[in-house]
Each structure stands twice: as structure tokens, then as C-alpha cells.
PDB file of C-alpha atoms in Angstrom:
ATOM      1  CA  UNK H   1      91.868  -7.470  33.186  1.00  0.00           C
ATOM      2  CA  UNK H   2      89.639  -5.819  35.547  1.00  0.00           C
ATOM      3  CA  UNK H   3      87.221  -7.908  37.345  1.00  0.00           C
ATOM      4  CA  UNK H   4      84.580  -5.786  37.256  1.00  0.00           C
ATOM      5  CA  UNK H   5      82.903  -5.863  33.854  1.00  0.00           C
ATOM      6  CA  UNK H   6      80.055  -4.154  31.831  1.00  0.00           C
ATOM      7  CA  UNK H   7      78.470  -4.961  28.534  1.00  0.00           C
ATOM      8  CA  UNK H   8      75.382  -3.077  27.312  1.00  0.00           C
ATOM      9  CA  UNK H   9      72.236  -4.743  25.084  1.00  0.00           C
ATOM     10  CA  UNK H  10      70.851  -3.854  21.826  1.00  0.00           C
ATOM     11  CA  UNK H  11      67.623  -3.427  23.018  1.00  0.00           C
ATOM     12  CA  UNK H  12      65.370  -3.820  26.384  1.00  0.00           C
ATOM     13  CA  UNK H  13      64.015  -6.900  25.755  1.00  0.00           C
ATOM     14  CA  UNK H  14      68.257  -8.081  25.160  1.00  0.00           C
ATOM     15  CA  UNK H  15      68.439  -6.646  29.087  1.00  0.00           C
ATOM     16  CA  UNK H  16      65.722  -8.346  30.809  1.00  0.00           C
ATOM     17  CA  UNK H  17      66.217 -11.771  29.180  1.00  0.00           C
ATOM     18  CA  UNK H  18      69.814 -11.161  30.468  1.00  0.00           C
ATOM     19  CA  UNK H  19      68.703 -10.276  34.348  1.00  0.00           C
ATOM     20  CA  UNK H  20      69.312 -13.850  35.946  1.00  0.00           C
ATOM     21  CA  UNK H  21      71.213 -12.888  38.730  1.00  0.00           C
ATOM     22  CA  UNK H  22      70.159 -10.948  41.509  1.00  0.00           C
ATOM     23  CA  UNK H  23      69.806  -7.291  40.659  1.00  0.00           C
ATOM     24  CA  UNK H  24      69.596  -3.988  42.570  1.00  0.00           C
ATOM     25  CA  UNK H  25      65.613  -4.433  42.920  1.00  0.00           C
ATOM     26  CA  UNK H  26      66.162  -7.701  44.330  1.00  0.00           C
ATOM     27  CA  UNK H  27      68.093  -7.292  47.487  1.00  0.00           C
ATOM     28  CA  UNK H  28      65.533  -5.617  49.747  1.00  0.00           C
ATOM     29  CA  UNK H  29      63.543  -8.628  48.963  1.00  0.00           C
ATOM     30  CA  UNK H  30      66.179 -11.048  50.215  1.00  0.00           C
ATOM     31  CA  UNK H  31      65.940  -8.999  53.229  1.00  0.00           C
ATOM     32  CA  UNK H  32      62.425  -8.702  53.870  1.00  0.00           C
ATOM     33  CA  UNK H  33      62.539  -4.569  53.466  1.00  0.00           C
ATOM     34  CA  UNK H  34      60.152  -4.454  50.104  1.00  0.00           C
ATOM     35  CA  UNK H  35      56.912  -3.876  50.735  1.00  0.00           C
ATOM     36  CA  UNK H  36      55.452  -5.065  47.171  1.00  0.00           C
ATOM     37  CA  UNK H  37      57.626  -8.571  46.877  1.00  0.00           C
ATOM     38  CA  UNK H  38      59.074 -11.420  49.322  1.00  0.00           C
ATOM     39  CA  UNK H  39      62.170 -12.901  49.274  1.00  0.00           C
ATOM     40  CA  UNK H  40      60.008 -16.173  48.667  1.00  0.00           C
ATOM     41  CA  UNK H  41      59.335 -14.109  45.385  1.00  0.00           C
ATOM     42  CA  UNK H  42      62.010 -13.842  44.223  1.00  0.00           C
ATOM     43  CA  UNK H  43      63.272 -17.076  44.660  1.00  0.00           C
ATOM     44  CA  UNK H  44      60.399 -18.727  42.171  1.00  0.00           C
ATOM     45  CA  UNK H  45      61.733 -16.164  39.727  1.00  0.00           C
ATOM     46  CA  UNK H  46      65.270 -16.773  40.287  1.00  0.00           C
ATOM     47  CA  UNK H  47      64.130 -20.707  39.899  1.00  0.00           C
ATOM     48  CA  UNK H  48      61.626 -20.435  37.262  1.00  0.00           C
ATOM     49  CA  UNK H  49      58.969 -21.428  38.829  1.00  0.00           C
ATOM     50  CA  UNK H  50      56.817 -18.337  38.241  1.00  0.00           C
ATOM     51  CA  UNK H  51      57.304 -14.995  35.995  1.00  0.00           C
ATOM     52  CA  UNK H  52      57.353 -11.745  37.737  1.00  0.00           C
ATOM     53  CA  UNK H  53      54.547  -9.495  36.709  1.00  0.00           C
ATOM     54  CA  UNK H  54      54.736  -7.090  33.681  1.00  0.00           C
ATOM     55  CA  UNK H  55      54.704  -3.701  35.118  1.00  0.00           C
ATOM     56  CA  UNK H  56      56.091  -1.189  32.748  1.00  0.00           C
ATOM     57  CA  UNK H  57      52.263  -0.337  31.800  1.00  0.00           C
ATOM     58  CA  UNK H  58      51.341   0.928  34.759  1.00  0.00           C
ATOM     59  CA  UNK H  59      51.198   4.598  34.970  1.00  0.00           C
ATOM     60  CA  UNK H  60      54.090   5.609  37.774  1.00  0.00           C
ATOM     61  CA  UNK H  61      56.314   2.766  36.013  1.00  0.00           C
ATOM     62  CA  UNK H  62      56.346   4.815  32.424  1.00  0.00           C
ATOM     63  CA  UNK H  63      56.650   8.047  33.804  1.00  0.00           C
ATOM     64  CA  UNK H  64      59.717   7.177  35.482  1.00  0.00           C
ATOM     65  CA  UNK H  65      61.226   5.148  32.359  1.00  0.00           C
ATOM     66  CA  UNK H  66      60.414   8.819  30.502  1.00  0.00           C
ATOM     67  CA  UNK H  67      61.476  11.063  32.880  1.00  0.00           C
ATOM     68  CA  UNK H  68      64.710   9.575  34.094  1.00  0.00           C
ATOM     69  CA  UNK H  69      66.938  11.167  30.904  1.00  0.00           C
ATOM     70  CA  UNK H  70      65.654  14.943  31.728  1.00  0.00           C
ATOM     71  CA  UNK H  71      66.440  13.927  35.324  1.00  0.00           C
ATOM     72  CA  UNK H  72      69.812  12.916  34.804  1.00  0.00           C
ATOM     73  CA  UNK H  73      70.565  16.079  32.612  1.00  0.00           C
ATOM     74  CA  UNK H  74      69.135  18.018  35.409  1.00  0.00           C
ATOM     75  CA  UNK H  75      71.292  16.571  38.378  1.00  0.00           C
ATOM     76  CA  UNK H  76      74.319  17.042  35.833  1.00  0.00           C
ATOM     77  CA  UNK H  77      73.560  20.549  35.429  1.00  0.00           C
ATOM     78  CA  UNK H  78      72.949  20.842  38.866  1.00  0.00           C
ATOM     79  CA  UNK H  79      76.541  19.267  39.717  1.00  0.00           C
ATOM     80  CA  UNK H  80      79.065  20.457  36.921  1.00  0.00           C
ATOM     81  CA  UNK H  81      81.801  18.891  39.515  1.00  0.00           C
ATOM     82  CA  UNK H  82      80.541  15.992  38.399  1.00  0.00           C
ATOM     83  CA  UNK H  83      81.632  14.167  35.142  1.00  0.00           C
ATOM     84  CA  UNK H  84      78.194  11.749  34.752  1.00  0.00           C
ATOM     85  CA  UNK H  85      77.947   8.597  32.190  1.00  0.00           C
ATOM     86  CA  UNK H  86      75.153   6.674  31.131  1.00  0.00           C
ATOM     87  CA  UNK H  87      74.839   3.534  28.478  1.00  0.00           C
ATOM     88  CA  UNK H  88      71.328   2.965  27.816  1.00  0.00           C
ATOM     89  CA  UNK H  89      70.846  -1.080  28.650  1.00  0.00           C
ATOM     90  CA  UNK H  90      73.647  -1.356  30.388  1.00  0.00           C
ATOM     91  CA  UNK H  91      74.645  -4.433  32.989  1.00  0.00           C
ATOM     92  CA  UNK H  92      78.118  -4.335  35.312  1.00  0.00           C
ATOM     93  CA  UNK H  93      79.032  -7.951  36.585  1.00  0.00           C
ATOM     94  CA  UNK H  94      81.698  -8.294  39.718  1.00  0.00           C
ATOM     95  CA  UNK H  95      83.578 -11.821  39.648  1.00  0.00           C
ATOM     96  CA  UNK H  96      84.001 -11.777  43.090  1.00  0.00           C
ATOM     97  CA  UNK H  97      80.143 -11.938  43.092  1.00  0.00           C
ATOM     98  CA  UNK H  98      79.138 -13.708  40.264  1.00  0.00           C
ATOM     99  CA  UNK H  99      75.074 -14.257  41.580  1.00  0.00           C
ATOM    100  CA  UNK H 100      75.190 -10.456  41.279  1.00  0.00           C
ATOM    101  CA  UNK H 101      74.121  -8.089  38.883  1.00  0.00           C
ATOM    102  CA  UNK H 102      73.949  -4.140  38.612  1.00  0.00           C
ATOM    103  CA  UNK H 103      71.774  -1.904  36.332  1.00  0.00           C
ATOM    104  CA  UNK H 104      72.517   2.068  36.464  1.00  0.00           C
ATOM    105  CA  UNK H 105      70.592   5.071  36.028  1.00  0.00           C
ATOM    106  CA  UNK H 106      73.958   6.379  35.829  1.00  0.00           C
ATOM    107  CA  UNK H 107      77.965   6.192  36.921  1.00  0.00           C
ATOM    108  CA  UNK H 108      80.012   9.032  37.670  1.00  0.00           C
ATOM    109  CA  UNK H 109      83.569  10.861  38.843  1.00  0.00           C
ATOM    110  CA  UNK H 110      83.672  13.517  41.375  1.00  0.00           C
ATOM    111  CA  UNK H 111      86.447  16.183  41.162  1.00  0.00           C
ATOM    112  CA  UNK H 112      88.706  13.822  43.204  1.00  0.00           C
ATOM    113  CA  UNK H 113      88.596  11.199  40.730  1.00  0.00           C
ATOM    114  CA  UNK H 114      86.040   8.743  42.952  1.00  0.00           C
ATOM    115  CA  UNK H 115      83.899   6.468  41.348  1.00  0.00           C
ATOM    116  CA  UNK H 116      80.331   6.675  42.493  1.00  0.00           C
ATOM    117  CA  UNK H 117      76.864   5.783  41.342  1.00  0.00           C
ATOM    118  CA  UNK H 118      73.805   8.137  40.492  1.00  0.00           C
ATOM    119  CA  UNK H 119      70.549   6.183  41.278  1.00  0.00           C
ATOM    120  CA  UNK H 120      67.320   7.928  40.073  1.00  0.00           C
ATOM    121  CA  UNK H 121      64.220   7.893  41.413  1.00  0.00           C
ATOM    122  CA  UNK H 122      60.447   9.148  40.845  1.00  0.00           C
ATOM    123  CA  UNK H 123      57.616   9.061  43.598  1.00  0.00           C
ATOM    124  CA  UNK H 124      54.065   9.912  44.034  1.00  0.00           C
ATOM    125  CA  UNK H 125      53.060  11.179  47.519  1.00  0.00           C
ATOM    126  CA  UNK H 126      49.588  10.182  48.478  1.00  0.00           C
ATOM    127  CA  UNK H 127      49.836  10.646  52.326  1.00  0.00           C
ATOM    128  CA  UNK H 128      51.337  12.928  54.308  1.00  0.00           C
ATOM    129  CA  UNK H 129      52.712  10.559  56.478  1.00  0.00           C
ATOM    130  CA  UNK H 130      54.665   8.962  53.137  1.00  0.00           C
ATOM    131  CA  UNK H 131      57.226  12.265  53.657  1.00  0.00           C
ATOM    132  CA  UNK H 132      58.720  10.229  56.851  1.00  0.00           C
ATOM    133  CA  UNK H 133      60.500   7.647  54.645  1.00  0.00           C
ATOM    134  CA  UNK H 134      62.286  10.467  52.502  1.00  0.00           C
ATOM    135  CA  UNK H 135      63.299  12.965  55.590  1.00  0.00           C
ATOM    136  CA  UNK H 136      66.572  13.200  55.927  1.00  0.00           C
ATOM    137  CA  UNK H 137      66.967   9.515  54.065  1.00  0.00           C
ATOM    138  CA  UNK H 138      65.895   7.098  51.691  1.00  0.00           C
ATOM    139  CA  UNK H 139      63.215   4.680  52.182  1.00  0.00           C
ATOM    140  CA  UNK H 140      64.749   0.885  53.049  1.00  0.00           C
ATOM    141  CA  UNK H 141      64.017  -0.606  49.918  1.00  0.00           C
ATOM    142  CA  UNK H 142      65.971   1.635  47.834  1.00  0.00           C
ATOM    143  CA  UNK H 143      68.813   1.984  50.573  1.00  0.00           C
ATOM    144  CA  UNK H 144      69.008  -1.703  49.804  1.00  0.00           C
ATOM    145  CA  UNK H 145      69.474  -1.275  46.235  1.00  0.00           C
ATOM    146  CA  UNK H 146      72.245   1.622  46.826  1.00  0.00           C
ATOM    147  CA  UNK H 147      74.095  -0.851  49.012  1.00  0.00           C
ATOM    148  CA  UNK H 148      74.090  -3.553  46.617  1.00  0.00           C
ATOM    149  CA  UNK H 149      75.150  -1.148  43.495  1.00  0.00           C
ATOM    150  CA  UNK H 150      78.206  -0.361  45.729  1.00  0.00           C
ATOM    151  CA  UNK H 151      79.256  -3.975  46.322  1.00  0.00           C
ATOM    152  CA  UNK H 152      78.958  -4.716  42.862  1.00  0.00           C
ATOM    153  CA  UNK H 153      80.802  -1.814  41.478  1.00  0.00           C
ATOM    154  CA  UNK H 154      82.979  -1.391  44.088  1.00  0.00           C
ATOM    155  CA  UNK H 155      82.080   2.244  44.282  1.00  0.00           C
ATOM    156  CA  UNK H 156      83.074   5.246  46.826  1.00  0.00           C
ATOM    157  CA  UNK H 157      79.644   6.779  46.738  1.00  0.00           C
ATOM    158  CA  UNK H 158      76.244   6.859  45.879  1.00  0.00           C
ATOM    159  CA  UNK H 159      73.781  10.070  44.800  1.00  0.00           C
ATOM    160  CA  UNK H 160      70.643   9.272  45.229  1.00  0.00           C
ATOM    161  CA  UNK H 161      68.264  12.008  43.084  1.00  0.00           C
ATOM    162  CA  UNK H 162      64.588  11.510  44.175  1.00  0.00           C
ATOM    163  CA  UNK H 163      61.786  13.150  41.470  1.00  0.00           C
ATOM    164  CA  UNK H 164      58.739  13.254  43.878  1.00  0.00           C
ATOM    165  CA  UNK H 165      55.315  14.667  42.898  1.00  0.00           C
ATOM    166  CA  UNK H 166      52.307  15.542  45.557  1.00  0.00           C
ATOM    167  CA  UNK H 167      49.516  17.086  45.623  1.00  0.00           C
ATOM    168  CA  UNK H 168      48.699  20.171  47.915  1.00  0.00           C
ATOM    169  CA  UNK H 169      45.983  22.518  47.894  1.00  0.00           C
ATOM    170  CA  UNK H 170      44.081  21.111  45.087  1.00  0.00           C
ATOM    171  CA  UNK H 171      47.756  21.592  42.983  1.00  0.00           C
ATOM    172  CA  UNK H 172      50.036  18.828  41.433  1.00  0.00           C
ATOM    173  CA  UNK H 173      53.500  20.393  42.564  1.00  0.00           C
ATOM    174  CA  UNK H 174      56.971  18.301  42.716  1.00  0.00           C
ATOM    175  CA  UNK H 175      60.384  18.156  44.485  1.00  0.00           C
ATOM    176  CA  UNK H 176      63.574  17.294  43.852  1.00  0.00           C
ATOM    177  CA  UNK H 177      65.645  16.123  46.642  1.00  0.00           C
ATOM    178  CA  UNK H 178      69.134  14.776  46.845  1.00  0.00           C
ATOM    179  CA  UNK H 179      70.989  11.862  48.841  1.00  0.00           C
ATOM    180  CA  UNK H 180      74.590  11.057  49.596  1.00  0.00           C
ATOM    181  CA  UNK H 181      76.043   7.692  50.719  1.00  0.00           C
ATOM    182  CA  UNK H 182      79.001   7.387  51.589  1.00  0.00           C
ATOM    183  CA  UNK H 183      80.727   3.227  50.918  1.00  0.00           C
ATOM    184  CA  UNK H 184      83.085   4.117  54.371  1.00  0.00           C
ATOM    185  CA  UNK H 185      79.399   5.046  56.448  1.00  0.00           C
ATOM    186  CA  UNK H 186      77.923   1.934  55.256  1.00  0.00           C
ATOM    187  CA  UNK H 187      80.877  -0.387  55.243  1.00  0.00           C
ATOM    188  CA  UNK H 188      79.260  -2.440  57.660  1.00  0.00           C
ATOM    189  CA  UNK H 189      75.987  -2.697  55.726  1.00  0.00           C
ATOM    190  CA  UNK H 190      76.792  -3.711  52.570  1.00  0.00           C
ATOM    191  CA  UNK H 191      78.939  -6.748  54.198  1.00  0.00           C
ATOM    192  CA  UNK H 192      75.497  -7.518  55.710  1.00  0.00           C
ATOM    193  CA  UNK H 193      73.674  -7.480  52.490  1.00  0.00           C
ATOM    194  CA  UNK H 194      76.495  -9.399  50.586  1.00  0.00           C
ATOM    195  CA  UNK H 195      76.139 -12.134  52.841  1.00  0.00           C
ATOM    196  CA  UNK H 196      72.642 -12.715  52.708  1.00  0.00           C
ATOM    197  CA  UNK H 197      72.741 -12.187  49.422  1.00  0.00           C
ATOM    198  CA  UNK H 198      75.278 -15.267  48.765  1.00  0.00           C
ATOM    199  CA  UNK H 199      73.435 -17.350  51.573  1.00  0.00           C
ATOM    200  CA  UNK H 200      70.058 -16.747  49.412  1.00  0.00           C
ATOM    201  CA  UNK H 201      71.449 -17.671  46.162  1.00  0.00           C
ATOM    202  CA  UNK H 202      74.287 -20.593  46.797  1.00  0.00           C
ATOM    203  CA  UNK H 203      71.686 -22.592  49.755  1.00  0.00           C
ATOM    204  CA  UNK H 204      68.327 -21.555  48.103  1.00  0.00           C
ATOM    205  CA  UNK H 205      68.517 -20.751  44.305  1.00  0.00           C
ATOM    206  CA  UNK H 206      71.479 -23.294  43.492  1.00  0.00           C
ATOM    207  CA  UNK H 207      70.153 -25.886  45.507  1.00  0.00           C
ATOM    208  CA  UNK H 208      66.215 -25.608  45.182  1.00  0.00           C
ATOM    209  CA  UNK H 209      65.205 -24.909  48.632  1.00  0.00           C
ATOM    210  CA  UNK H 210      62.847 -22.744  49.237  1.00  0.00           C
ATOM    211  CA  UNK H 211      63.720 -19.759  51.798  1.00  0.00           C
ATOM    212  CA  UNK H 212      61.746 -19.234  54.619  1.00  0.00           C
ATOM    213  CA  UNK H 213      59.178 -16.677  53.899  1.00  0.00           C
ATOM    214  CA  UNK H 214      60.275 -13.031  55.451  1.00  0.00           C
ATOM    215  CA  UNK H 215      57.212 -10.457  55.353  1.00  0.00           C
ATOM    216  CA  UNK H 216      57.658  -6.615  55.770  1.00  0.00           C
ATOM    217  CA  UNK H 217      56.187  -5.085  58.493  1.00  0.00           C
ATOM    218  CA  UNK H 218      53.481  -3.462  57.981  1.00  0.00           C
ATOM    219  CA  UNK H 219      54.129   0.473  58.455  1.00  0.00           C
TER     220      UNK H 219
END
């Protein structure tokens, strides 16, 4: 029986009420990397002790829920090499982490039979200086989350498709732009994470201590 596991909900709501562990969109937090939440944050969800905010309203939020199907039928087309599987819902479990969770945007097989990840994204651009965190890699937050997918799954790679729209010249106008992560480059990294990871859960969450508050710097 394979230790790595996935099981897929009826509906959203099913999903969310199921996300007690930490999850993809967690583990920058743990490290201090997310600029919008703290691992102190995510420790009074984790505990109960407060209810993260209710986001999918906000504009950015549901256009990336709607978009992300065209966008995975668009990197597929884009990469007939790849074989590329998606279960809407879906939740993969790893015994040899059980405080971990993993949510995809997608799984897939390259033409040498590796298992990898496709993680989706979608971005507004309001400054110019905003292009920095996407040239020639992904911003730390989400390079966080593409670690932590790997551990879980145990995967070879991850591709990373970023959606980003801008404005220029008075225009809206969008790009598509496409990241590859390979596990053996980050090795090291995702050990990092993993460890953190286990430190915040088994001496914080299990126990009820409080982490020391870790901000982002301000950039």
C-alpha cells in the first residue's frame, strides 16, 4: 500500500472543512516569506483560536478560481510531452508527514515517466518594480509552496505556469510565463522547509505554544 495517498471531496466546502493540516499556502508562513500572513497566523488557525478570513470574493481570488481550467488546458496544449491530471477537490496525504497536506492545480508525467506537479498561478502587476519577483524565478512565497508540494508527493519536478496581467500604455495586456524546479536543485531546501514545518506543528500546534512571531521584510 503506497504511503502516499489521495482522496478527493464532493464539494468545496467537503475540502476546506478537511484542510487541518498544514497546506501548500501555509509553509511560507511558517517561514516568515508571506507577505499577507504570519506564522503566528497560522498557528491560531491551526489551534482554533481564530478563523482565517473569507477571501474567495475578492476580485483577483475568483478570477483565478475561473481561469485556472482554461489555464491548465493551455499549458497541456502547450506541452503534449506531457500527460497532465487533475481531480477537482482533490487532497494527497504523505504518512511520513502526517501534519502535511497537498492541494493541486494539477499532477503530471513527463515522457520519462517522472512524476511532477503543475502549480498554477494568476497575478496582477501594479508596479513595475513587481516584475523583479517573477524574473528569471518565482516569488518566495510560492517557491515555498512548490517545495512543500514536492515533499509531500514525493515528486521529481515542479512546473510552475504564472497567468500575469498588467497594464501598459493605457492597455490591459497579459503574459504567460513558465517555471521549472527541479526536486535534485532544491534537495537541500525542501529538507529545510520539512523541518520547520514539523518543529512548527509537533512544539507549537500539538502542544499550544505560541511561535515566536516572524514578520516579512518589508520589500
Amino acid at each position: 500500500m503506497s504511503k502516499i495517498k489521495m482522496v478527493t471531496y464532493r464539494s468545496r466546502k467537503g475540502w476546506l472543512d478537511h484542510r487541518t493540516g498544514i497546506g501548500g499556502s501555509d509553509a511560507a508562513s511558517i517561514l516568515g516569506l508571506n507577505p499577507w500572513t504570519t506564522n503566528l497566523d497560522i498557528y491560531n488557525y491551526k489551534t482554533g483560536r481564530d478563523i482565517p478570513p473569507d477571501i474567495s470574493q475578492k476580485e483577483v481570488v475568483k478570477f483565478g478560481h475561473e481561469a485556472e481550467a482554461s489555464i491548465r488546458r493551455l499549458y497541456a496544449l502547450d506541452h503534449p510531452e506531457m500527460k497532465v491530471e487533475y481531480k477537482a477537490n482533490n487532497s494527497w496525504t504523505n504518512e511520513d508527514l502526517p501534519w502535511a497536506q497537498a492541494s493541486l492545480d494539477g499532477w503530471l508525467t513527463d515522457k520519462d515517466g517522472r512524476f511532477g506537479i503543475l502549480e498554477i498561478k494568476t497575478t496582477e502587476i501594479m508596479r513595475d518594480r513587481d516584475w523583479d519577483k517573477w524574473k528569471g524565478h518565482i516569488p518566495q512565497n510560492y517557491f515555498c509552496q512548490t517545495l512543500h508540494y514536492m515533499a509531500v508527493l514525493e515528486a521529481q519536478f515542479v512546473e510552475l505556469r504564472a497567468y500575469i496581467r498588467y497594464h501598459s500604455q493605457g492597455e490591459k495586456r497579459s503574459a504567460i510565463r513558465d517555471y521549472h524546479i527541479e526536486r535534485t536543485d532544491v534537495a537541500e531546501d525542501i529538507e529545510f522547509l520539512i523541518e520547520k514545518e514539523r518543529d512548527f506543528w509537533e512544539n507549537h500546534v500539538e502542544k499550544k505554544i505560541p511561535p515566536a512571531l516572524i514578520l516579512p521584510e518589508l520589500k
